[in-house]
Coordinates of C-alpha atoms and ligand atoms in Angstrom, one line a residue:
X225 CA 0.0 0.0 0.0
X226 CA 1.4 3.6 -1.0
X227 CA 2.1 5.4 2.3
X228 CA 3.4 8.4 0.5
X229 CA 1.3 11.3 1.6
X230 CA -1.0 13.3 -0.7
X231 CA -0.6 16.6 -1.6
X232 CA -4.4 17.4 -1.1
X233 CA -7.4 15.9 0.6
X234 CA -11.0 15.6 -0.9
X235 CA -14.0 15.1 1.5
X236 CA -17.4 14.8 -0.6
X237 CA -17.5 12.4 -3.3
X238 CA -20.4 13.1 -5.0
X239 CA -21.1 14.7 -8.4
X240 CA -18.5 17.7 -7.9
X241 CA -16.3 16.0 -5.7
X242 CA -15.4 12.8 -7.7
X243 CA -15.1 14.7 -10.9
X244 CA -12.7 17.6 -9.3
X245 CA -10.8 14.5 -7.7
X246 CA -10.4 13.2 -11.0
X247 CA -9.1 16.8 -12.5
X248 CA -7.1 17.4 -9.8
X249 CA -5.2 13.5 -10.2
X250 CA -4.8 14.2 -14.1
X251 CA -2.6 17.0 -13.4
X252 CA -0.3 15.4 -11.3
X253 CA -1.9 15.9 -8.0
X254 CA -1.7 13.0 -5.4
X255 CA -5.2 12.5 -3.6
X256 CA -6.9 10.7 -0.4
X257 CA -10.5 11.0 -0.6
X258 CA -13.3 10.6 2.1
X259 CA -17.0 10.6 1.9
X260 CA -19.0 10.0 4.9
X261 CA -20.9 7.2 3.0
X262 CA -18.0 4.5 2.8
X263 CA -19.8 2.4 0.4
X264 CA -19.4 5.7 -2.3
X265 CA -15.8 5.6 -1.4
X266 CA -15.5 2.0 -2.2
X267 CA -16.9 2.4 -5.8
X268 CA -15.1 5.8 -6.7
X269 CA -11.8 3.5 -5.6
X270 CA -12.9 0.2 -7.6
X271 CA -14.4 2.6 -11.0
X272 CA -12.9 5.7 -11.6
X273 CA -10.1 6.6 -9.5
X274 CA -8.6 2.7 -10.5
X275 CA -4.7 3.0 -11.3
X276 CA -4.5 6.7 -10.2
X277 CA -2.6 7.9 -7.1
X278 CA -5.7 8.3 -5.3
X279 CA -5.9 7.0 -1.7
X280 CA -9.3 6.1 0.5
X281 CA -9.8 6.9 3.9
X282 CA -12.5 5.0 6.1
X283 CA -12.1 7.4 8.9
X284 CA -11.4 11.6 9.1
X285 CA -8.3 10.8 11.5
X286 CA -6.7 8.3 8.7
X287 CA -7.5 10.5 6.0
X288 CA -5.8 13.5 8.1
X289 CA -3.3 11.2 8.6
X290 CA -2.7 10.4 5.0
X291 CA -1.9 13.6 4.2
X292 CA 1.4 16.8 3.4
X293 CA 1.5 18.7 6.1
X294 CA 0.5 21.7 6.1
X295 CA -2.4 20.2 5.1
X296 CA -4.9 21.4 2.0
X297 CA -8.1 19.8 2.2
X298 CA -11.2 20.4 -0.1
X299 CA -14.8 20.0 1.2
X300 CA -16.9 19.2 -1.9
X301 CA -20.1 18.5 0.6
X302 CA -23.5 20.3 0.6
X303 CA -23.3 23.7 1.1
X304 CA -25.2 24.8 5.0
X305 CA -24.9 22.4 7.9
X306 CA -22.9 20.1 6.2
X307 CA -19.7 22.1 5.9
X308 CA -20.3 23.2 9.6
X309 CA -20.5 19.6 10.5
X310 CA -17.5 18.6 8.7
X311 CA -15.3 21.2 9.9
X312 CA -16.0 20.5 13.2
X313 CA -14.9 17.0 13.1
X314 CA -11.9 18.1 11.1
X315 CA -10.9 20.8 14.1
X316 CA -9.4 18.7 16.6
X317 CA -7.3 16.1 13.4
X318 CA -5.7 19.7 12.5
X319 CA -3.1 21.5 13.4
X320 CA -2.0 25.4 12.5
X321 CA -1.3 26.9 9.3
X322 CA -3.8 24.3 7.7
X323 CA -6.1 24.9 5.0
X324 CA -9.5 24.3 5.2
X325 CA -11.6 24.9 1.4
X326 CA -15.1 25.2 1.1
X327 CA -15.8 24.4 -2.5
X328 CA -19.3 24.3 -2.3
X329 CA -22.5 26.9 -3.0
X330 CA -22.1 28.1 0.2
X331 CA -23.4 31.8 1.4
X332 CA -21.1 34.3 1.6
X333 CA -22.3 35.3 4.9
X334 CA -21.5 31.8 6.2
X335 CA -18.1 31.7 4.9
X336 CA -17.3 34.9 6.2
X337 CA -18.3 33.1 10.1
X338 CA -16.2 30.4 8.9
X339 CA -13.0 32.4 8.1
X340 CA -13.6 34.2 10.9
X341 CA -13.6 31.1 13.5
X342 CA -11.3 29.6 11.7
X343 CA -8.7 32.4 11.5
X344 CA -9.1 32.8 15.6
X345 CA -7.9 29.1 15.5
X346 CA -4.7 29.2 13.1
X347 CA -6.4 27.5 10.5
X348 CA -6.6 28.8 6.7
X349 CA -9.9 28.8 5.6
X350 CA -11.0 29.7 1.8
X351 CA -14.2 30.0 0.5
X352 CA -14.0 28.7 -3.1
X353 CA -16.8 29.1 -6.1
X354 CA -16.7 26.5 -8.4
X355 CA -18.8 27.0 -11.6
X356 CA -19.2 24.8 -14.6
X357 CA -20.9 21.9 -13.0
X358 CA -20.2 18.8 -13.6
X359 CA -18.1 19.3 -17.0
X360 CA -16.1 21.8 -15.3
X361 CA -15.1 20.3 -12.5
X362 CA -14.0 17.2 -15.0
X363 CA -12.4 19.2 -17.6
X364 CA -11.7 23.2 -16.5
X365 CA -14.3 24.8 -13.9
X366 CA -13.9 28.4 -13.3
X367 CA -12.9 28.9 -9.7
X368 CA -13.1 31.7 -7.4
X369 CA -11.3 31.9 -4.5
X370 CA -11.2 34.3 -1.6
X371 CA -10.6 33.9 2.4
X372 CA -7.1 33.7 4.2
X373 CA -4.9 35.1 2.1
X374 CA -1.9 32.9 3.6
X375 CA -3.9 29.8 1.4
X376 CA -3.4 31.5 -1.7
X377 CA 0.1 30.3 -2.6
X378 CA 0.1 27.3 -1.6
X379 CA -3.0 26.4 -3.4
X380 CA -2.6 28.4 -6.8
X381 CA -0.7 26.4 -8.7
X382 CA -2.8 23.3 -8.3
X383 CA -6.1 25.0 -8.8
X384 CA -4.7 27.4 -12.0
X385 CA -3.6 23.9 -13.2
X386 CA -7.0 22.5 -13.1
X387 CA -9.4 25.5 -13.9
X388 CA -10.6 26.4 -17.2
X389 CA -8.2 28.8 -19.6
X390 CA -8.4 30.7 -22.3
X391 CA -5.1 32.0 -24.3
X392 CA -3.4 29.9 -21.4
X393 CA -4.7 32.0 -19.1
X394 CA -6.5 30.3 -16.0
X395 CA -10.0 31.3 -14.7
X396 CA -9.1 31.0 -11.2
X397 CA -7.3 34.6 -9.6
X398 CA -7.3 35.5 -5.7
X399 CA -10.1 37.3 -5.0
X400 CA -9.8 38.8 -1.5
X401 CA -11.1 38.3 2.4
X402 CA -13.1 36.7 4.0
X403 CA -16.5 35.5 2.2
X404 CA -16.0 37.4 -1.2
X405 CA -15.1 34.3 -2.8
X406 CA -18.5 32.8 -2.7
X407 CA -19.6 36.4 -3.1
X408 CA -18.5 36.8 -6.5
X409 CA -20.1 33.4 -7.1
X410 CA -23.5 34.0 -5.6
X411 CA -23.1 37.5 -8.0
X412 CA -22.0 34.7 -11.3
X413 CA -24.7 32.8 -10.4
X414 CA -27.6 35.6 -10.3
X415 CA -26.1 37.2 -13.7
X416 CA -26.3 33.5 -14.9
X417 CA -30.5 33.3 -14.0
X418 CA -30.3 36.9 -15.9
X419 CA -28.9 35.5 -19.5
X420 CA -31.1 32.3 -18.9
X421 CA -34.4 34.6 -18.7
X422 CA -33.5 37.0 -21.5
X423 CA -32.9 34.2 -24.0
X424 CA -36.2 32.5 -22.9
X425 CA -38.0 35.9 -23.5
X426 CA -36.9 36.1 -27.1
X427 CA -37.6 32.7 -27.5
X428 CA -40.9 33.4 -26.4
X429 CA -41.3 36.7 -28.2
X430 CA -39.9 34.6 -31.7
X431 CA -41.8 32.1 -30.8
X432 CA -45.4 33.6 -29.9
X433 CA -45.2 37.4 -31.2
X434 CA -43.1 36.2 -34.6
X435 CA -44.8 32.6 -35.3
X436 CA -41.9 31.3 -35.7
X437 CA -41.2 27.6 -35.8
X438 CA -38.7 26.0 -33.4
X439 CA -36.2 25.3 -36.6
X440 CA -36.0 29.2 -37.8
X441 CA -35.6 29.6 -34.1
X442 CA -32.4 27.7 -33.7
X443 CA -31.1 29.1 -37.3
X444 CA -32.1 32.4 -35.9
X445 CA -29.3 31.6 -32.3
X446 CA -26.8 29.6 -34.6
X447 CA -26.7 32.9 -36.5
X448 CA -26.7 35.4 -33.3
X449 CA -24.1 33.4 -31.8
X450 CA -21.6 34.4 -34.7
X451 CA -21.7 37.7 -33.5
X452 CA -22.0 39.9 -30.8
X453 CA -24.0 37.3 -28.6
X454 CA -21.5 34.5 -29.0
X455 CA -21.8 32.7 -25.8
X456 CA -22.2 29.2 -24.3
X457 CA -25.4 29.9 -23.4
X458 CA -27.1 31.4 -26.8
X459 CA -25.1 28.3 -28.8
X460 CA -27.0 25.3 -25.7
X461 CA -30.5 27.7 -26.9
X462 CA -29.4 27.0 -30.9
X463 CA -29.0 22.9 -30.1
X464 CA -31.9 22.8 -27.6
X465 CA -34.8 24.0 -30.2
X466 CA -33.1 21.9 -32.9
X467 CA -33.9 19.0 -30.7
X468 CA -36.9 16.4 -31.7
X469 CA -38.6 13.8 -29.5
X470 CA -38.8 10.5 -30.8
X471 CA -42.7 11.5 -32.8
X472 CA -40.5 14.0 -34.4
X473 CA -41.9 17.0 -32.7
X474 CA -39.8 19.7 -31.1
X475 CA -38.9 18.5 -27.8
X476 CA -39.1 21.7 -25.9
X477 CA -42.8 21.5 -26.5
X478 CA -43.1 18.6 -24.4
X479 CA -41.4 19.7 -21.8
X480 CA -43.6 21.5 -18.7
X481 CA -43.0 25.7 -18.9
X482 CA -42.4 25.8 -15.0
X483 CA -38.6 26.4 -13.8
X484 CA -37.0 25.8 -10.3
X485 CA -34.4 27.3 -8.6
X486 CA -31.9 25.9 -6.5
X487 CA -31.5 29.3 -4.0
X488 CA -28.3 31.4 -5.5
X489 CA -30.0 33.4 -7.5
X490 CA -32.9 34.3 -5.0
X491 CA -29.5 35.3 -2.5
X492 CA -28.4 37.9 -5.4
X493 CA -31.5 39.5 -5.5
X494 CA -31.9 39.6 -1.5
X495 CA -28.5 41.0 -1.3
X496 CA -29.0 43.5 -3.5
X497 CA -31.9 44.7 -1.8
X498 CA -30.1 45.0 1.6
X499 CA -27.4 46.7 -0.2
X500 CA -29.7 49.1 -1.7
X501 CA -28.5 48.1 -5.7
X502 CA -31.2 48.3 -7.9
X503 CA -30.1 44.6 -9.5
X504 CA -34.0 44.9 -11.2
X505 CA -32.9 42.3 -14.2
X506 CA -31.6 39.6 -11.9
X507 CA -34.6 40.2 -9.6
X508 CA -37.4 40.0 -12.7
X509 CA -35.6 36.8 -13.6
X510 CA -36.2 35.0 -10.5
X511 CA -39.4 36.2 -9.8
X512 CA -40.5 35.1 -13.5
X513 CA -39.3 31.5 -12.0
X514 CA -41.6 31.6 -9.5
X515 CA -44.5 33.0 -11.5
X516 CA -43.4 30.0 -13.8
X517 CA -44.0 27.8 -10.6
X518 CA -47.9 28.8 -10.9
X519 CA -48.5 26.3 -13.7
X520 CA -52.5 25.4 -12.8
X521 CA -53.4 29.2 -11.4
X522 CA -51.8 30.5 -14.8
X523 CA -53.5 28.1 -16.9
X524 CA -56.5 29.1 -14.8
X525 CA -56.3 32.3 -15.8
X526 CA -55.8 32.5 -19.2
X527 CA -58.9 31.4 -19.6
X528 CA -60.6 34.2 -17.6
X529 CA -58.3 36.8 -18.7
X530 CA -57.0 35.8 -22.1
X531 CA -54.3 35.2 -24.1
X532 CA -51.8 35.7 -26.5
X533 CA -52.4 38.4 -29.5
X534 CA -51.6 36.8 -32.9
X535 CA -48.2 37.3 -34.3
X536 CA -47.7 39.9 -36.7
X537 CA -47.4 39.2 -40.1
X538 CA -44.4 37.5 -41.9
X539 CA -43.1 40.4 -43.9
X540 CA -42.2 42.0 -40.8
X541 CA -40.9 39.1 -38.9
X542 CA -37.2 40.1 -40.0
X543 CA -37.0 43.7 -38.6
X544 CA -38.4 42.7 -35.6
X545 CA -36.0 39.6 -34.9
X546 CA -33.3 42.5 -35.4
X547 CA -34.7 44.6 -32.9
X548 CA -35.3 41.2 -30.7
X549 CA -31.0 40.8 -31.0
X550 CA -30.6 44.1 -29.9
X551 CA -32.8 44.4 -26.7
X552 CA -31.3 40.8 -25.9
X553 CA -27.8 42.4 -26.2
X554 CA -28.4 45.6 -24.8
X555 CA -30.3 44.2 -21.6
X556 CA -27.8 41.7 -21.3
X557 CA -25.1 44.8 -21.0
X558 CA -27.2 46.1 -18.3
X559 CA -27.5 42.6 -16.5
X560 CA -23.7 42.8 -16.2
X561 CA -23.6 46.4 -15.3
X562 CA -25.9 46.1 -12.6
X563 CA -24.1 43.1 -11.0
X564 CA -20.8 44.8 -11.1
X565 CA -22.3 47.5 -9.5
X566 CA -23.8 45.4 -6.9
X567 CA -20.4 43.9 -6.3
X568 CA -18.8 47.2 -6.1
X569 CA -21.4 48.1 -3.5
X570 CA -20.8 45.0 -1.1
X571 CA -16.8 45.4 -2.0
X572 CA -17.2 49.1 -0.1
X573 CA -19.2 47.8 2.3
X574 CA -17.1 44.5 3.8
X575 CA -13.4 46.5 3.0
X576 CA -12.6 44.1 -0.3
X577 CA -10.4 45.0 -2.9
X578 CA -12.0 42.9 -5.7
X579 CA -10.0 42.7 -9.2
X580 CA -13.6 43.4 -11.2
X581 CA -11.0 42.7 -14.1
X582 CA -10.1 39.7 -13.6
X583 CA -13.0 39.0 -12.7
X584 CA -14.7 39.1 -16.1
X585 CA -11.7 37.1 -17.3
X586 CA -12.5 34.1 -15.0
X587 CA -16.1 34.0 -16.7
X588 CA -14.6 33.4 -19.8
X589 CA -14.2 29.6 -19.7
X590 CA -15.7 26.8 -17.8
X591 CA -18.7 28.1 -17.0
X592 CA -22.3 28.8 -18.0
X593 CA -22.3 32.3 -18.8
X594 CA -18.7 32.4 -20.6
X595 CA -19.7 34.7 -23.6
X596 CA -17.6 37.0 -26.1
X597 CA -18.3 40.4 -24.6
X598 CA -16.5 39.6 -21.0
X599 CA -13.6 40.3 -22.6
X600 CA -14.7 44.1 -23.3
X601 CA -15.5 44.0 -19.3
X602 CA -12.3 43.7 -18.9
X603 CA -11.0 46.2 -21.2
X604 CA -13.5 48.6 -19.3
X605 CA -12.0 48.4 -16.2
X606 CA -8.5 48.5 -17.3
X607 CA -9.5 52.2 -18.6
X608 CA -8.4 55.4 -16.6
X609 CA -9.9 56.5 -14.6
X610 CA -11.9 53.7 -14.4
X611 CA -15.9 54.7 -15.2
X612 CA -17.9 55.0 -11.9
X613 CA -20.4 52.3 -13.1
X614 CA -19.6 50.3 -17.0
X615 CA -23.0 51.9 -18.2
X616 CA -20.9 55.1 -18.5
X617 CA -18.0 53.3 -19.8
X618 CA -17.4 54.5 -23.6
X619 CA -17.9 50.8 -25.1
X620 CA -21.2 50.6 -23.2
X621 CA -22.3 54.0 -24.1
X622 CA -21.5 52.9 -27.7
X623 CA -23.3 49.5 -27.7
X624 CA -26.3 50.7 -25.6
X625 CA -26.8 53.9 -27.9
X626 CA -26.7 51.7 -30.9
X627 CA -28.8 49.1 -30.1
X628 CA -31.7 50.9 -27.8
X629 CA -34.2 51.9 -31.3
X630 CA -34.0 48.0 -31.3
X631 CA -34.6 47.3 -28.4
X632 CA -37.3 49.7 -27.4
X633 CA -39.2 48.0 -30.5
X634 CA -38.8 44.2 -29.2
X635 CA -40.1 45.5 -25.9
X636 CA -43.2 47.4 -27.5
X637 CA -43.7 44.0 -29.5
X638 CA -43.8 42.3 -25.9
X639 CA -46.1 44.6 -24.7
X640 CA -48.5 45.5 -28.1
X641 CA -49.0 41.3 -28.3
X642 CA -49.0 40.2 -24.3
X643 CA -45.7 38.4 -24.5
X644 CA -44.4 38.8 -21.1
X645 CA -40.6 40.1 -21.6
X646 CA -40.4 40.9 -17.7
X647 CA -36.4 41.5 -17.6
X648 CA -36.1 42.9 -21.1
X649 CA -38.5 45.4 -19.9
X650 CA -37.5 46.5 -16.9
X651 CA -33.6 46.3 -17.9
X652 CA -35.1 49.1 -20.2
X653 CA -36.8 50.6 -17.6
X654 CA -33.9 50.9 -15.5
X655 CA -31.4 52.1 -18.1
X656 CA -34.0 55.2 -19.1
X657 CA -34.4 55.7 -15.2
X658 CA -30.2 55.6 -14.6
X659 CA -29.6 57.9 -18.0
X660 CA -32.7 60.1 -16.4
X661 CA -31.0 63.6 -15.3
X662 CA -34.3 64.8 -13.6
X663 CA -36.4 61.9 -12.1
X664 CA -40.1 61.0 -10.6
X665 CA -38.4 60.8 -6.7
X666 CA -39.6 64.7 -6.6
X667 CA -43.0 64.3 -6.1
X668 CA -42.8 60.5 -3.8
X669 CA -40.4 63.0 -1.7
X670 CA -43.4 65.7 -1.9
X671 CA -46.1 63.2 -1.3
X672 CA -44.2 61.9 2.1
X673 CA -43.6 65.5 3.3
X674 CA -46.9 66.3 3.0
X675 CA -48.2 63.1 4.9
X676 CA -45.3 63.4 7.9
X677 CA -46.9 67.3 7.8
X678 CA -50.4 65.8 8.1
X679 CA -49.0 63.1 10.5
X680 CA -47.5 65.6 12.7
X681 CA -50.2 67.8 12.2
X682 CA -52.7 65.0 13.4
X683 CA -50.7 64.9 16.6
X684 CA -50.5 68.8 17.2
X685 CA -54.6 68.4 17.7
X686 CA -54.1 65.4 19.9
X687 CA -51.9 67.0 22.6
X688 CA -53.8 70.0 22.2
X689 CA -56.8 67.9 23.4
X690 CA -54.8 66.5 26.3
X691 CA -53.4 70.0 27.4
X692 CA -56.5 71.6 27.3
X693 CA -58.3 68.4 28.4
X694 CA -61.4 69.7 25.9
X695 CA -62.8 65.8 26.5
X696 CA -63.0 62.6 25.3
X697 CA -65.6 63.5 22.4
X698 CA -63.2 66.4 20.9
X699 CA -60.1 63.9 21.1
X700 CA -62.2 61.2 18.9
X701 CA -62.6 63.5 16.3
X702 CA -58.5 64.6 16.3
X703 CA -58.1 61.0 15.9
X704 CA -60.2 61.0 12.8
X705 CA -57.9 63.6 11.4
X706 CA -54.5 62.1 11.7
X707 CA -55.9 58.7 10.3
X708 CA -57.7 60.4 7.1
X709 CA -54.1 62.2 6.7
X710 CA -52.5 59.1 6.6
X711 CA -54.6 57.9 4.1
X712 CA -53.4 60.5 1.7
Ligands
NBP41 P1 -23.9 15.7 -4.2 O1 -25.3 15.7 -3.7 O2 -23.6 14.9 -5.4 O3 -23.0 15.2 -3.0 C1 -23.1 15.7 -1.7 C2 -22.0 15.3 -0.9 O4 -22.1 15.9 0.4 C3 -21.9 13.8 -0.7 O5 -20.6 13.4 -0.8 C4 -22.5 13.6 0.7 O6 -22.0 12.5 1.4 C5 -21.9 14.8 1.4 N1 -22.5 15.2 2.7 C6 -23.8 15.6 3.0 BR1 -25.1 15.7 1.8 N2 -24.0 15.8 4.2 C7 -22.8 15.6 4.8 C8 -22.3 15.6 6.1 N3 -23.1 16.0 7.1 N4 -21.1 15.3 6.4 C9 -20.3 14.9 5.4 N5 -20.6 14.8 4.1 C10 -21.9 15.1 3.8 O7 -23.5 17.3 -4.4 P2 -22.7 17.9 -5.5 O8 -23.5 18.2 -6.7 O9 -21.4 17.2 -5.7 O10 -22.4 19.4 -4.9 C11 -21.4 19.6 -3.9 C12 -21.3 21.1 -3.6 O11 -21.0 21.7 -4.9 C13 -22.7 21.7 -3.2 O12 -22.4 22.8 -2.4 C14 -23.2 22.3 -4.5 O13 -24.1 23.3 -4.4 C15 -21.9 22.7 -5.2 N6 -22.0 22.8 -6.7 C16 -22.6 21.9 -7.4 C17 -22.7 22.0 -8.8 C18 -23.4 21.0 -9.6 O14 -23.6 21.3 -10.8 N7 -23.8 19.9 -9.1 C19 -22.0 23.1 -9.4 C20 -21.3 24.0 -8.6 C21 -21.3 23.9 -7.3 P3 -22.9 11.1 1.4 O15 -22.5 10.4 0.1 O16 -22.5 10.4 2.6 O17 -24.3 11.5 1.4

């Protein structure tokens, strides 16, 4: 048996964990694994990890035991009580100068406890996002790591060397403290729900407001994806509608129109609103999933309300799929804007210093939203001075400007036939509100002047009552006042 210890430890062999594993051992990496279910050990050992320098633990202390000290070891478990549960049975094995990583979906908030404790107790703890899902963590994920900065060299090398890369540039750069990490993950993740949404709009929009079939469809994203769209995701949408079920129908028909959500993107959008960002795109995109959730009340109602207009007619099907590629491009530029600016908000708040940069760069490869235009992220940011938000930045400003006639018409389609376009729309709605010099806020500031003057007002006549104790019958009446004033 090979006593030679590993150069990193794996607990969590399940879908991520077994695949990482597997990355991690085909570029040179030496390996014990653990999973709390032995029998899972047992068959990872026997299948896949067969002939590779991959040891098996049965036990936390023998798989501590098994390992270079200091000691890196990767939890690839369920994000929540889980890693809490883990690391505390890990706590007494270790010893300082450690490294604990969490490699799961955890909240940022968590891993910032975690770092915290962990710090207080000499032990290395970094929160790492993993994107790409199971292909990635096989083949290239796009990691992003950020906690004790002490970690950081001694795990680059063997996490550049498995991420994703593009030009030979690995998506995996230090990210900073603490829980920004899984931060910049959670972000990834809510701009990925954003791109998801917008594609299923003009799909919709095509699909209902066009009458287009599901083959002109997939012509229609095999072309976009040539061009200024060219992403992972717009490419899946091309194969997807080209796909038949065995009667030979399209097989997106048969399958049911309600989505689920596993939680991050729902955590991007509650963030947002404690940090006061206006992340609207991201926030219509998981609220359409839970409107999609309504399958029976929706069907319900379409009968008493009504449906769909009928599409307009062929000869102008082509001028409005152009204007359909341009609100999909230009509300995708705001998707991206906004979640930098939430980033940049939550970076101010918890003292990061994130590279928004490199950033971009590390969602070029590996994961779901890897598209052309994160490369002119980047080039944003590397401008001086840098623009206070990318919506002011001059390839925005450029882009947006050229593509809003466009997009202004796809969203008057939407509206003019019924076609719900939720985050198109109000991705329009907040770029005319941000470019908007002199806003609405005038009169809601007016309106709650006037009722804290009536409110106060109300309360003048009340302790006039009391002082001059004019009775119970006169005080009544005062009450009637401040409650009607209210109800301005
Ligand atoms: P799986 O569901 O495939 O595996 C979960 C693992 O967690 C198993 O090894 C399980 O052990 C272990 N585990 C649990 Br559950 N509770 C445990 C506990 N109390 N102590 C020790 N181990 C425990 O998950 P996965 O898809 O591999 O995801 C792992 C993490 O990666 C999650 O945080 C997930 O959100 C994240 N992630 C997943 C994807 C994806 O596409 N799947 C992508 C990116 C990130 P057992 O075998 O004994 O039950």
């Amino acid at each position: 048996m090979d006593t030679t210890p590993s150069n990193i430890g794996l607990i969590g062999l399940g879908v991520m964990g077994s695949n990482l594993a597997l990355n991690l051992n085909d570029h040179g990496y030496s390996l014990s694994v653990y999973n709390r279910t032995y029998t899972l050990t047992e068959h990872f050992m026997a299948q896949q990890a067969q002939g590779r320098t991959i040891q098996a633990a049965q036990t936390l202390p023998e798989f501590v035991n098994q390992l270079a000290q200091p000691r890196i070891i990767m939890l690839m478990v369920t994000a929540g009580r889980a890693v809490d549960a883990v690391i505390e049975q890990l706590l007494p094995l270790l010893n300082s100068n450690d490294i604990i990583i969490d490699g799961g979906n955890s909240n940022y908030k968590d891993t910032t406890r975690r770092w915290q404790e962990l710090t207080a107790k000499a032990i290395h703890f970094v929160g790492m996002g993993v994107s790409g899902g199971e292909e990635g963590a096989r083949h290239g994920p796009s990691l992003m790591p950020g906690g004790a900065v002490e970690a950081w060299p001694a795990i680059r090398d063997m996490f550049q060397a498995v991420a994703a890369k593009v030009d030979g540039v690995p998506c995996c750069q230090w990210l900073g403290e603490g829980g920004s990490g899984h931060y910049v993950k959670m972000v990834h993740n809510g701009i990925e729900y954003g791109d998801m949404q917008l594609i299923a709009e003009a799909c919709h929009l095509m699909q209902h407001a066009l009458g287009m079939d599901f083959d002109a469809m997939a012509d229609t994203f095999a072309a976009w994806n040539q061009g200024k769209l060219e992403s992972y995701l717009i490419d899946i949408t091309s194969q997807i509608l080209r796909q038949k079920d065995v009667d030979g129908s399209p097989l997106v028909t048969k399958i049911l129109d309600r989505a689920g959500q596993k939680g991050t993107g729902l955590w991007t959008a509650q963030d947002a609103l404690e940090h006061a960002v206006p992340l609207t795109l991201i926030g219509e995109a998981v609220h359409a999933r839970m409107l999609s959730a309504r399958k029976d009340e929706r069907v319900a109602a379409s009968l008493i309300l009504g449906g769909l207009e009928a599409p307009v007619p062929a000869e102008q099907r082509q001028a409005y799929l152009d204007a359909i590629h341009d609100a999909l491009y230009a509300a995708k530029l705001v998707s991206y804007a906004q979640g930098f600016m939430l980033m940049q908000t939550a970076a101010k708040q918890y003292g990061w210093q994130l590279p928004y940069g490199d950033i971009a760069l590390l969602w070029r490869a590996g994961c779901i939203i890897r598209s052309r235009f994160l490369g002119d992220i980047k080039a944003s940011f590397e401008r001086e001075p840098v623009p206070q938000n990318l919506l002011q930045d001059p390839f925005f400003v450029v882009e947006l400007q050229q593509a809003a006639s466009g997009w202004r018409k796809a969203v008057a389609l939407a509206v003019m036939q019924g076609v719900p376009a939720p985050a198109l729309s109000s991705a329009l709605a907040f770029f005319d509100g941000y470019r908007c010099a002199d806003g609405s806020a005038n009169i809601l500031q007016a309106q709650r002047d006037f009722l804290g003057r009536m409110a106060i007002s109300g309360w003048i006549v009340i302790l006039r009552c009391i002082f001059t104790r004019i009775g119970a019958l006169r005080l009544h009446s005062a009450h009637r006042v401040r409650r009607s004033s209210y109800e301005l």
